Coordinates of C-alpha atoms in Angstrom, one line a residue:
Chain A
M440 CA -50.7 -56.8 133.6
A441 CA -48.1 -58.5 135.7
K442 CA -49.0 -59.2 139.3
Y443 CA -46.6 -59.3 142.2
I444 CA -46.1 -60.9 145.6
L445 CA -45.2 -59.0 148.7
G446 CA -42.9 -61.2 150.7
I447 CA -42.5 -60.6 154.5
E448 CA -39.7 -62.3 156.5
S449 CA -39.4 -61.7 160.2
S450 CA -38.4 -65.1 161.6
C451 CA -35.3 -63.9 163.4
D452 CA -33.4 -60.6 163.6
D453 CA -33.9 -59.0 160.2
T454 CA -37.1 -57.4 159.0
A455 CA -37.1 -58.2 155.3
I456 CA -39.6 -57.2 152.7
A457 CA -39.6 -57.7 148.9
V458 CA -41.7 -57.5 145.8
V459 CA -41.2 -60.3 143.4
T460 CA -42.7 -61.6 140.1
E461 CA -43.7 -65.1 139.4
Q462 CA -40.5 -65.5 137.3
G463 CA -38.3 -64.5 140.3
E464 CA -37.6 -60.9 139.2
V465 CA -37.0 -58.9 142.3
L466 CA -38.5 -55.4 142.0
S467 CA -37.5 -54.4 145.4
S468 CA -35.9 -55.9 148.5
V469 CA -35.6 -54.0 151.8
I470 CA -33.8 -55.4 154.8
A471 CA -33.8 -53.6 158.2
S472 CA -30.9 -55.3 160.0
Q473 CA -30.8 -55.6 163.8
A474 CA -27.1 -56.6 163.9
E475 CA -26.2 -53.5 165.9
I476 CA -28.8 -54.2 168.5
H477 CA -27.8 -57.9 169.0
S478 CA -24.0 -57.4 168.7
Q479 CA -24.0 -56.1 172.2
H480 CA -25.4 -59.4 173.4
G481 CA -23.2 -61.7 171.4
G482 CA -26.2 -63.3 169.7
V483 CA -29.8 -62.7 168.9
F484 CA -31.8 -61.4 172.0
P485 CA -35.4 -62.6 171.2
E486 CA -37.3 -59.9 173.1
L487 CA -35.3 -57.1 171.5
A488 CA -35.7 -58.7 168.1
G489 CA -39.5 -58.6 168.5
R490 CA -39.4 -54.9 169.6
A491 CA -37.3 -53.9 166.7
H492 CA -39.5 -55.7 164.2
V493 CA -42.5 -53.6 165.4
Q494 CA -40.5 -50.4 164.8
S495 CA -39.2 -51.3 161.4
I496 CA -41.8 -53.4 159.6
L497 CA -44.2 -50.7 158.3
P498 CA -41.4 -48.4 157.0
A499 CA -39.8 -51.4 155.3
I500 CA -43.1 -52.3 153.7
E501 CA -43.7 -48.8 152.5
K502 CA -40.2 -48.6 151.1
A503 CA -40.5 -51.9 149.3
L504 CA -43.6 -50.9 147.5
R505 CA -42.2 -47.5 146.7
D506 CA -38.9 -48.9 145.4
A507 CA -40.9 -51.4 143.3
G508 CA -43.0 -48.6 141.9
I509 CA -46.2 -50.4 142.6
T510 CA -49.2 -50.0 144.8
H511 CA -51.1 -52.7 146.7
E512 CA -53.5 -53.0 143.8
D513 CA -50.7 -54.6 141.8
L514 CA -50.3 -57.4 144.3
E515 CA -51.6 -60.9 143.8
A516 CA -51.0 -62.0 147.4
I517 CA -48.9 -61.5 150.5
G518 CA -46.5 -64.3 151.6
V519 CA -45.2 -64.2 155.2
T520 CA -42.9 -66.5 157.1
R521 CA -44.9 -68.6 159.6
G522 CA -42.0 -70.7 160.9
P523 CA -39.6 -72.0 162.0
G524 CA -38.3 -69.0 163.9
L525 CA -38.6 -67.0 167.1
I526 CA -42.2 -66.7 168.2
G527 CA -42.1 -63.0 169.1
S528 CA -40.4 -62.1 165.8
L529 CA -42.7 -64.3 163.7
L530 CA -45.9 -62.8 165.3
V531 CA -45.0 -59.3 164.3
G532 CA -44.6 -60.3 160.6
L533 CA -47.7 -62.5 160.7
T534 CA -50.0 -60.1 162.3
S535 CA -48.7 -57.2 160.2
A536 CA -49.3 -59.3 157.0
S537 CA -52.8 -60.1 158.3
G538 CA -53.6 -56.5 158.8
L539 CA -52.5 -55.6 155.3
G540 CA -54.4 -58.5 153.8
L541 CA -57.6 -57.4 155.6
G542 CA -57.2 -53.8 154.6
W543 CA -56.3 -54.5 151.0
D544 CA -58.5 -57.5 150.6
L545 CA -55.6 -59.8 149.6
P546 CA -54.9 -63.4 150.5
V547 CA -52.2 -63.9 153.1
I548 CA -50.3 -67.1 152.9
G549 CA -48.1 -68.5 155.8
I550 CA -44.8 -69.7 154.2
N551 CA -42.3 -72.2 155.5
H552 CA -39.1 -70.3 155.9
L553 CA -37.1 -73.3 154.8
R554 CA -38.8 -73.5 151.5
G555 CA -38.0 -69.8 151.1
H556 CA -34.3 -70.6 151.5
L557 CA -34.5 -73.4 149.0
R558 CA -36.0 -71.0 146.4
S559 CA -33.4 -68.3 147.0
A560 CA -31.1 -69.8 144.4
D561 CA -33.6 -69.0 141.6
L562 CA -34.1 -65.4 142.4
E563 CA -33.3 -63.1 139.5
E564 CA -32.4 -66.0 137.2
Q565 CA -33.3 -69.7 136.9
R566 CA -30.1 -71.3 138.3
V567 CA -31.1 -74.7 139.7
K568 CA -31.2 -77.7 137.4
Y569 CA -33.3 -80.6 138.7
P570 CA -32.8 -83.0 140.2
A571 CA -30.6 -81.2 142.7
V572 CA -28.9 -81.7 146.0
I573 CA -29.4 -78.8 148.4
L574 CA -27.2 -77.9 151.3
L575 CA -28.9 -75.3 153.6
V576 CA -26.4 -73.8 156.0
S577 CA -27.5 -70.9 158.2
G578 CA -27.7 -69.7 161.8
G579 CA -30.9 -71.7 162.4
H580 CA -30.6 -74.7 160.1
T581 CA -28.2 -77.2 158.6
F582 CA -29.5 -79.9 156.3
L583 CA -29.2 -81.7 153.1
A584 CA -32.2 -82.3 150.8
H585 CA -32.9 -83.8 147.4
M586 CA -35.2 -81.9 145.1
T587 CA -36.7 -83.4 142.0
S588 CA -38.6 -80.2 141.1
V589 CA -39.2 -76.8 142.5
T590 CA -41.6 -78.2 145.1
E591 CA -40.8 -81.9 145.5
I592 CA -38.3 -82.2 148.3
E593 CA -36.9 -85.1 150.3
L594 CA -34.9 -84.4 153.5
L595 CA -31.7 -86.4 153.4
G596 CA -30.2 -85.4 156.8
S597 CA -30.1 -82.5 159.2
T598 CA -28.2 -81.5 162.3
R599 CA -28.9 -83.3 165.5
D600 CA -27.8 -80.3 167.7
D601 CA -26.4 -77.0 166.7
S602 CA -26.6 -75.5 163.2
V603 CA -23.2 -74.8 161.6
G604 CA -24.1 -71.0 161.6
E605 CA -24.7 -71.2 165.4
A606 CA -21.3 -72.9 165.8
F607 CA -19.7 -70.1 163.8
D608 CA -21.4 -67.5 165.9
K609 CA -20.4 -69.2 169.2
V610 CA -16.8 -69.7 168.2
G611 CA -16.7 -66.2 167.0
R612 CA -17.8 -65.0 170.4
M613 CA -15.2 -67.3 172.1
L614 CA -12.5 -65.7 170.0
G615 CA -13.8 -62.2 170.6
L616 CA -14.6 -61.6 167.0
G617 CA -18.1 -60.2 167.6
F618 CA -21.5 -61.1 166.3
P619 CA -22.3 -62.4 163.7
G620 CA -19.2 -64.5 163.8
G621 CA -19.3 -65.9 160.2
P622 CA -17.6 -63.1 158.2
E623 CA -14.9 -62.4 160.9
I624 CA -14.1 -66.1 161.3
D625 CA -13.8 -66.4 157.5
R626 CA -11.4 -63.5 157.4
A627 CA -9.3 -64.7 160.3
A628 CA -9.2 -68.2 159.0
R629 CA -7.7 -67.1 155.7
Q630 CA -4.8 -65.6 157.6
G631 CA -4.1 -68.6 159.8
Q632 CA -2.9 -72.2 159.7
A633 CA -5.2 -75.1 160.4
T634 CA -2.8 -76.6 163.0
I635 CA -5.2 -77.8 165.6
P636 CA -6.8 -81.2 165.1
F637 CA -10.4 -80.4 166.1
P638 CA -12.9 -83.3 165.8
R639 CA -15.2 -83.9 162.9
P640 CA -18.3 -85.3 164.6
M641 CA -20.4 -87.8 162.7
L642 CA -18.2 -87.4 159.7
H643 CA -18.8 -91.0 158.5
K644 CA -22.3 -91.5 159.8
G645 CA -24.8 -91.1 157.0
L646 CA -26.0 -87.7 156.0
E647 CA -26.8 -86.3 159.5
F648 CA -24.7 -83.5 161.0
S649 CA -23.5 -82.5 164.5
F650 CA -21.7 -79.3 165.3
S651 CA -22.1 -79.2 169.1
G652 CA -19.0 -81.4 169.7
L653 CA -16.8 -79.3 167.4
K654 CA -17.9 -76.1 169.1
S655 CA -17.2 -77.7 172.6
A656 CA -13.8 -78.9 171.4
V657 CA -12.9 -75.3 170.5
A658 CA -14.1 -74.1 173.9
R659 CA -12.0 -76.8 175.7
Y660 CA -9.0 -76.0 173.6
L661 CA -9.2 -72.3 174.5
D662 CA -9.9 -73.1 178.2
A663 CA -6.7 -75.3 178.4
L664 CA -4.5 -72.6 176.9
E665 CA -2.2 -70.8 179.3
G666 CA -1.6 -67.8 177.1
P667 CA -3.7 -66.0 174.5
P668 CA -4.7 -68.1 171.5
I669 CA -3.5 -67.5 168.0
V670 CA -7.0 -66.4 166.8
E671 CA -6.2 -66.9 163.1
D672 CA -5.0 -70.5 163.7
V673 CA -8.0 -71.4 165.9
A674 CA -10.3 -70.0 163.3
A675 CA -8.6 -71.8 160.4
S676 CA -8.7 -75.1 162.3
F677 CA -12.4 -74.7 163.1
V678 CA -13.3 -73.7 159.6
E679 CA -11.3 -76.6 158.1
A680 CA -13.2 -79.1 160.4
A681 CA -16.6 -77.5 159.6
M682 CA -15.9 -77.5 155.9
E683 CA -14.7 -81.1 155.9
I684 CA -18.0 -82.2 157.5
L685 CA -20.1 -80.2 155.1
L686 CA -18.3 -81.2 152.0
T687 CA -18.0 -84.9 152.9
K688 CA -21.8 -85.0 153.4
C689 CA -22.3 -83.2 150.1
R690 CA -20.1 -85.7 148.3
K691 CA -22.0 -88.6 149.8
A692 CA -25.3 -87.1 148.8
L693 CA -24.2 -86.5 145.3
K694 CA -23.0 -90.1 145.0
K695 CA -26.2 -91.5 146.3
Y696 CA -28.8 -89.3 144.7
P697 CA -29.1 -88.3 141.0
A698 CA -28.3 -84.7 140.7
K699 CA -27.5 -82.2 138.0
S700 CA -26.7 -79.5 140.5
L701 CA -25.5 -78.8 144.0
V702 CA -27.3 -75.8 145.5
V703 CA -25.8 -74.2 148.6
V704 CA -28.0 -71.6 150.4
G705 CA -28.2 -69.9 153.8
G706 CA -26.0 -67.4 155.5
V707 CA -22.9 -69.7 155.8
A708 CA -23.0 -70.0 152.0
A709 CA -21.3 -66.6 152.1
N710 CA -18.2 -68.4 153.5
S711 CA -15.4 -68.1 150.9
Q712 CA -13.9 -71.5 151.7
L713 CA -17.3 -73.2 151.4
R714 CA -17.8 -71.6 148.0
E715 CA -14.3 -72.6 146.8
Q716 CA -14.5 -76.1 148.1
A717 CA -18.0 -76.7 146.8
S718 CA -16.9 -75.5 143.4
A719 CA -14.0 -78.0 143.4
L720 CA -16.3 -80.8 144.5
C721 CA -18.8 -80.0 141.8
A722 CA -16.1 -80.0 139.2
Q723 CA -15.0 -83.4 140.3
M724 CA -18.5 -84.8 140.4
G725 CA -19.5 -83.3 137.1
V726 CA -22.5 -81.3 138.5
E727 CA -23.2 -77.7 138.4
L728 CA -22.8 -75.5 141.5
C729 CA -25.7 -73.1 142.1
L730 CA -24.9 -70.4 144.6
P731 CA -27.3 -67.5 144.9
P732 CA -25.8 -64.1 145.1
L733 CA -24.7 -63.3 148.7
R734 CA -27.6 -60.9 149.2
W735 CA -30.0 -63.8 148.8
S736 CA -28.0 -66.2 151.0
T737 CA -29.1 -64.6 154.2
D738 CA -32.7 -64.1 155.3
N739 CA -34.6 -61.9 152.9
G740 CA -38.2 -61.2 151.8
A741 CA -37.6 -62.1 148.1
M742 CA -37.1 -65.8 148.8
I743 CA -40.4 -65.8 150.8
A744 CA -42.2 -64.1 147.9
L745 CA -40.8 -66.5 145.3
A746 CA -41.9 -69.5 147.5
T747 CA -45.3 -67.9 147.8
W748 CA -45.8 -68.2 144.0
D749 CA -45.1 -72.0 144.4
Y750 CA -47.8 -72.2 147.1
L751 CA -50.3 -70.3 144.8
R752 CA -49.6 -72.6 141.9
L753 CA -50.2 -75.7 144.0
G754 CA -53.3 -74.2 145.7
K755 CA -51.6 -74.4 149.1
H756 CA -52.8 -71.7 151.5
P757 CA -51.5 -72.3 155.0
A758 CA -52.9 -69.8 157.5
P759 CA -50.7 -66.9 158.6
V760 CA -50.3 -68.2 162.1
P761 CA -47.0 -69.2 163.8
Q762 CA -45.8 -72.8 163.4
L763 CA -42.5 -73.2 165.2
Q764 CA -41.7 -76.8 164.1
L765 CA -41.7 -77.2 160.4
S766 CA -39.7 -79.6 158.4
I767 CA -38.4 -78.9 154.9
S768 CA -41.0 -81.3 153.4
D769 CA -43.9 -79.2 154.9
F770 CA -45.6 -76.5 153.0
Chain B
M806 CA -77.3 -46.3 156.4
E807 CA -76.2 -49.7 157.9
G808 CA -73.1 -51.1 156.3
T809 CA -71.8 -47.7 155.1
E810 CA -71.6 -45.8 158.4
K811 CA -68.1 -45.4 159.7
I812 CA -67.1 -47.5 162.7
S813 CA -64.3 -47.6 165.2
L814 CA -62.3 -50.7 166.2
S815 CA -61.0 -50.9 169.7
I816 CA -58.6 -53.6 170.8
E817 CA -57.5 -54.5 174.4
S818 CA -54.3 -56.3 173.7
S819 CA -52.6 -56.5 177.1
A820 CA -53.7 -60.0 177.9
L821 CA -55.1 -63.1 176.1
P822 CA -57.8 -63.5 174.9
Y823 CA -57.8 -60.2 173.1
G824 CA -60.8 -57.9 173.6
V825 CA -62.2 -56.6 170.2
V826 CA -65.0 -54.1 170.0
L827 CA -66.7 -52.4 167.1
S828 CA -68.6 -49.2 167.8
S829 CA -70.3 -46.4 166.1
S830 CA -71.0 -43.0 167.6
G831 CA -70.3 -44.5 171.1
E832 CA -72.6 -47.4 170.6
V833 CA -71.1 -50.9 170.9
L834 CA -71.9 -53.0 167.9
F835 CA -69.8 -56.0 168.8
D836 CA -67.9 -57.0 171.9
S837 CA -65.8 -60.2 171.7
T838 CA -66.0 -60.8 175.4
Q839 CA -69.7 -61.4 175.0
H840 CA -69.0 -64.4 172.8
P841 CA -68.0 -67.4 174.9
D842 CA -66.9 -69.4 171.9
L843 CA -64.2 -66.7 171.1
Q844 CA -62.5 -66.9 174.5
E845 CA -60.0 -69.5 173.3
L846 CA -59.1 -67.5 170.2
K847 CA -55.7 -65.9 170.6
D848 CA -55.5 -64.6 167.0
V849 CA -56.4 -60.9 166.8
P850 CA -56.7 -60.8 163.0
A851 CA -59.2 -63.7 163.2
L852 CA -61.2 -61.9 165.9
V853 CA -61.4 -58.7 164.0
K854 CA -62.5 -60.6 160.8
Y855 CA -65.2 -62.4 162.9
A856 CA -66.4 -59.1 164.3
L857 CA -66.7 -57.5 160.9
E858 CA -68.4 -60.5 159.4
T859 CA -70.8 -60.8 162.3
T860 CA -71.9 -57.2 162.1
G861 CA -72.1 -57.2 158.3
R862 CA -69.3 -54.6 158.0
K863 CA -66.2 -54.5 155.9
A864 CA -62.7 -53.3 156.8
A865 CA -63.2 -50.3 154.6
D866 CA -66.0 -49.2 157.0
L867 CA -63.4 -48.5 159.7
E868 CA -62.5 -44.9 160.4
R869 CA -60.1 -45.3 163.3
I870 CA -58.4 -48.0 165.5
A871 CA -57.7 -47.6 169.2
I872 CA -55.5 -50.1 170.9
N873 CA -54.1 -50.6 174.4
I874 CA -50.3 -50.4 173.9
G875 CA -49.4 -51.7 177.4
P876 CA -47.8 -52.3 179.6
G877 CA -48.9 -55.9 179.9
G878 CA -48.3 -59.2 178.2
T879 CA -45.4 -58.3 175.9
S880 CA -46.1 -60.8 173.1
A881 CA -49.8 -60.2 173.0
I882 CA -49.4 -56.4 172.9
R883 CA -46.7 -56.5 170.2
A884 CA -48.8 -58.7 168.0
G885 CA -51.9 -56.6 168.5
V886 CA -50.0 -53.4 167.9
A887 CA -48.4 -54.7 164.7
F888 CA -51.8 -55.7 163.5
A889 CA -53.4 -52.4 164.4
N890 CA -50.6 -50.4 162.7
S891 CA -50.7 -52.4 159.5
L892 CA -54.5 -52.4 159.3
A893 CA -54.5 -48.6 159.8
Y894 CA -51.8 -48.2 157.2
S895 CA -53.5 -50.3 154.6
L896 CA -56.8 -48.4 155.1
K897 CA -55.1 -45.0 155.5
I898 CA -56.9 -44.4 158.8
P899 CA -55.5 -43.2 162.1
V900 CA -54.4 -45.5 164.9
I901 CA -54.6 -44.3 168.6
G902 CA -52.5 -45.8 171.4
V903 CA -54.0 -45.9 174.9
N904 CA -51.9 -47.1 177.8
T905 CA -53.0 -49.6 180.4
F906 CA -53.0 -47.0 183.2
E907 CA -55.5 -44.9 181.4
L908 CA -57.6 -47.8 180.3
L909 CA -57.9 -49.1 183.9
G910 CA -57.7 -45.7 185.6
A911 CA -60.3 -43.7 183.8
P912 CA -63.4 -45.9 184.4
A913 CA -62.3 -46.6 188.0
T914 CA -61.7 -43.0 188.9
A915 CA -65.1 -42.1 187.4
Q916 CA -66.8 -44.9 189.4
Y917 CA -65.2 -44.3 192.8
G918 CA -64.5 -40.5 192.5
C919 CA -60.9 -40.9 193.7
P920 CA -57.5 -41.5 192.1
T921 CA -56.7 -45.0 190.9
L922 CA -53.5 -46.9 191.4
V923 CA -52.8 -49.3 188.5
T924 CA -50.1 -52.0 188.8
I925 CA -49.0 -54.4 186.1
K926 CA -46.7 -57.4 186.7
S927 CA -43.2 -57.5 185.2
V928 CA -40.2 -59.7 185.8
R929 CA -37.9 -60.2 188.8
G930 CA -40.4 -58.7 191.3
H931 CA -40.7 -55.5 189.3
A932 CA -44.0 -53.9 188.3
Y933 CA -45.3 -51.1 186.1
V934 CA -47.1 -48.6 188.4
G935 CA -49.4 -45.8 187.3
W936 CA -51.3 -43.2 189.2
Y937 CA -54.5 -41.9 187.5
A938 CA -56.2 -38.7 188.8
D939 CA -58.0 -35.6 187.5
G940 CA -58.6 -37.2 184.0
A941 CA -55.0 -38.1 183.3
V942 CA -52.1 -40.4 184.2
Q943 CA -50.2 -38.3 186.7
Q944 CA -47.2 -40.6 187.4
T945 CA -45.7 -43.7 185.8
L946 CA -43.0 -45.8 187.5
Y947 CA -41.1 -49.0 186.9
G948 CA -39.3 -50.9 189.6
P949 CA -39.8 -53.1 192.7
L950 CA -43.5 -53.2 193.4
E951 CA -43.8 -51.9 197.0
A952 CA -41.2 -49.1 196.6
M953 CA -42.9 -47.9 193.4
V954 CA -46.4 -48.1 194.9
R955 CA -45.4 -46.1 198.0
K956 CA -43.8 -43.5 195.7
A957 CA -47.0 -43.3 193.6
V958 CA -49.5 -43.2 196.5
G959 CA -47.6 -40.6 198.5
E960 CA -49.8 -39.0 201.1
H961 CA -53.1 -40.1 199.5
T962 CA -55.4 -42.0 201.9
T963 CA -58.3 -42.9 199.6
W964 CA -57.9 -44.5 196.2
A965 CA -59.0 -47.3 194.0
V966 CA -56.7 -50.1 192.9
A967 CA -56.7 -52.0 189.6
G968 CA -54.4 -54.5 187.9
A969 CA -52.4 -57.4 189.0
H970 CA -51.7 -56.9 192.8
R971 CA -55.0 -55.6 194.2
E972 CA -55.4 -57.9 197.2
Q973 CA -51.7 -57.6 198.1
L974 CA -51.9 -53.8 198.0
I975 CA -55.1 -53.6 199.9
A976 CA -53.4 -55.7 202.6
L977 CA -50.4 -53.4 202.5
F978 CA -52.3 -50.3 203.3
P979 CA -54.9 -51.3 206.0
E980 CA -55.1 -47.8 207.4
F981 CA -56.2 -46.4 204.0
T982 CA -59.5 -46.6 202.1
V983 CA -58.6 -48.6 199.1
H984 CA -61.5 -49.6 196.7
D985 CA -60.9 -52.9 194.8
T986 CA -62.0 -52.4 191.2
G987 CA -62.0 -56.1 190.6
K988 CA -60.2 -55.5 187.4
K989 CA -56.9 -57.2 186.5
F990 CA -57.0 -56.2 182.9
G991 CA -58.7 -53.5 180.9
L992 CA -61.8 -53.9 178.7
A993 CA -62.0 -52.9 175.1
T994 CA -65.5 -51.5 175.8
D995 CA -63.8 -48.9 178.1
L996 CA -62.0 -47.5 175.1
V997 CA -65.2 -46.6 173.4
P998 CA -66.3 -43.6 175.6
M999 CA -62.7 -42.4 175.5
L1000 CA -62.6 -42.1 171.7
P1001 CA -64.0 -38.6 171.4
Q1002 CA -61.3 -37.2 173.6
L1003 CA -58.5 -39.0 171.8
T1004 CA -58.6 -37.3 168.4
N1005 CA -55.5 -35.3 169.2
R1006 CA -53.6 -38.6 169.5
E1007 CA -54.5 -40.0 166.1
L1008 CA -51.4 -41.2 164.3
R1009 CA -51.2 -41.7 160.6
F1010 CA -48.3 -43.3 158.7
P1011 CA -45.4 -42.6 158.8
N1012 CA -46.3 -42.3 162.5
F1013 CA -47.6 -45.4 164.3
V1014 CA -48.0 -46.7 167.8
V1015 CA -45.4 -48.7 169.6
P1016 CA -45.8 -50.9 172.7
I1017 CA -44.9 -49.6 176.1
T1018 CA -42.0 -51.4 177.7
E1019 CA -39.8 -50.9 180.8
Q1020 CA -37.5 -48.9 178.4
S1021 CA -40.2 -46.4 177.5
V1022 CA -39.6 -42.8 178.2
I1023 CA -42.5 -42.6 180.6
F1024 CA -40.6 -44.8 183.1
K1025 CA -37.3 -42.9 183.0
G1026 CA -36.0 -41.9 186.4
S1027 CA -38.4 -44.3 188.2
E1028 CA -35.8 -45.6 190.7

């Protein structure tokens, strides 16, 4: 009889639970979003995130099991994000998972959130062809990695300051577009002209990223304006700069490292211009573009569950305790 | 028969290290505060596992969980509450929430025979203040420490004090008889004698306990 993993993700502002098979079939995925709570603050408010997780985690677990049509007796293990993330949010997921594991006599494995994101492209169907170059672009992370197999990963470069998703959120706030900023900036940018020459920090310096300077340049531009900005043009100019940085680094990585596919994951992978430009780049470079469906781009429990199967196969059982500093190469 | 009798788990979560107690029919079987080697352990699931293993019990032997839901250290309480809820859910047993005012107030009032003032630190000079008397918490307030304390104490001239500001409050009321309980935090062992009176508070999923915060309904209209 097939066994399942219960995946628990609570590293930031979404309580996400899923039931997943070893082949990546998703039997259920429940996400309790906190967007409404944090939109009033223009960003994630850590204390409120922790409080909301406590309220939503058990109902989400119950719903995930019910939607999957299984009981705890059908589970092989519980996988739970142990980091990186907000400590108060992580602790709720970790201690909840430990309680379930103790009561149901199941192993509980602490999963590296970043490895979850990398595996999101293989949910529901095997998409990634190895070796692959992976671009992870989210509110918390921005990096490029090279994968020679599902579990063998080399970090190629990461951001030295802000993540690209953070820059989107902050620019969105500057432009009065609300939180999260990504979807609204994307929409505004498509209606504007990229007329403002914002900088492209570290564009020609290896595979590292930097988005703090770009974000500050937008702030300076807005401060210097005497009248109201043309929001669509500012958004278009910002997005053009961000995309040029991301795509230039992807091109460099694809030239330098053998790859059959380029995988783009994380919340910013929902950006329509990134999807279009990555598609054009892959056509040029003769590699396949792997984009997970949008529902798996943002934080979700299914990616954690699928990564948990990798841990089990390799006999890796990190304890379910918080670990705020984890690199992509860590299990 | 040992190993099959039903036991209760009591958790004091308002400060680290956690206090974890196993009891049966009012008898304490395990008390984590009596194990010096556990005082650095900040992991409540690990403490509970240790308690069960040490006493030769299994999680399935638990029949209820009682936990201090605050106010107190927010991260510790939240993690403790999340654990208690999920363990209760997984075992299909009830979970009971007890607030810090009851946990500190009940034993002090029994000991000194007078009401007990309980204060817990918060941020920006604010405090959580509770007045325990006649077997129940009579008043709960959140706001500037001195103003809230004066409101809670009212005309009373004899009381006990527990919590974070005991020395400060004894000095503030030199004309009154204020007994120092010596207790800054509650003890999980103090939950044990309370258990028989708490059956009407047992929550089963889809109900569960949530931490007390400054936004909790019990503090509405404090200032």
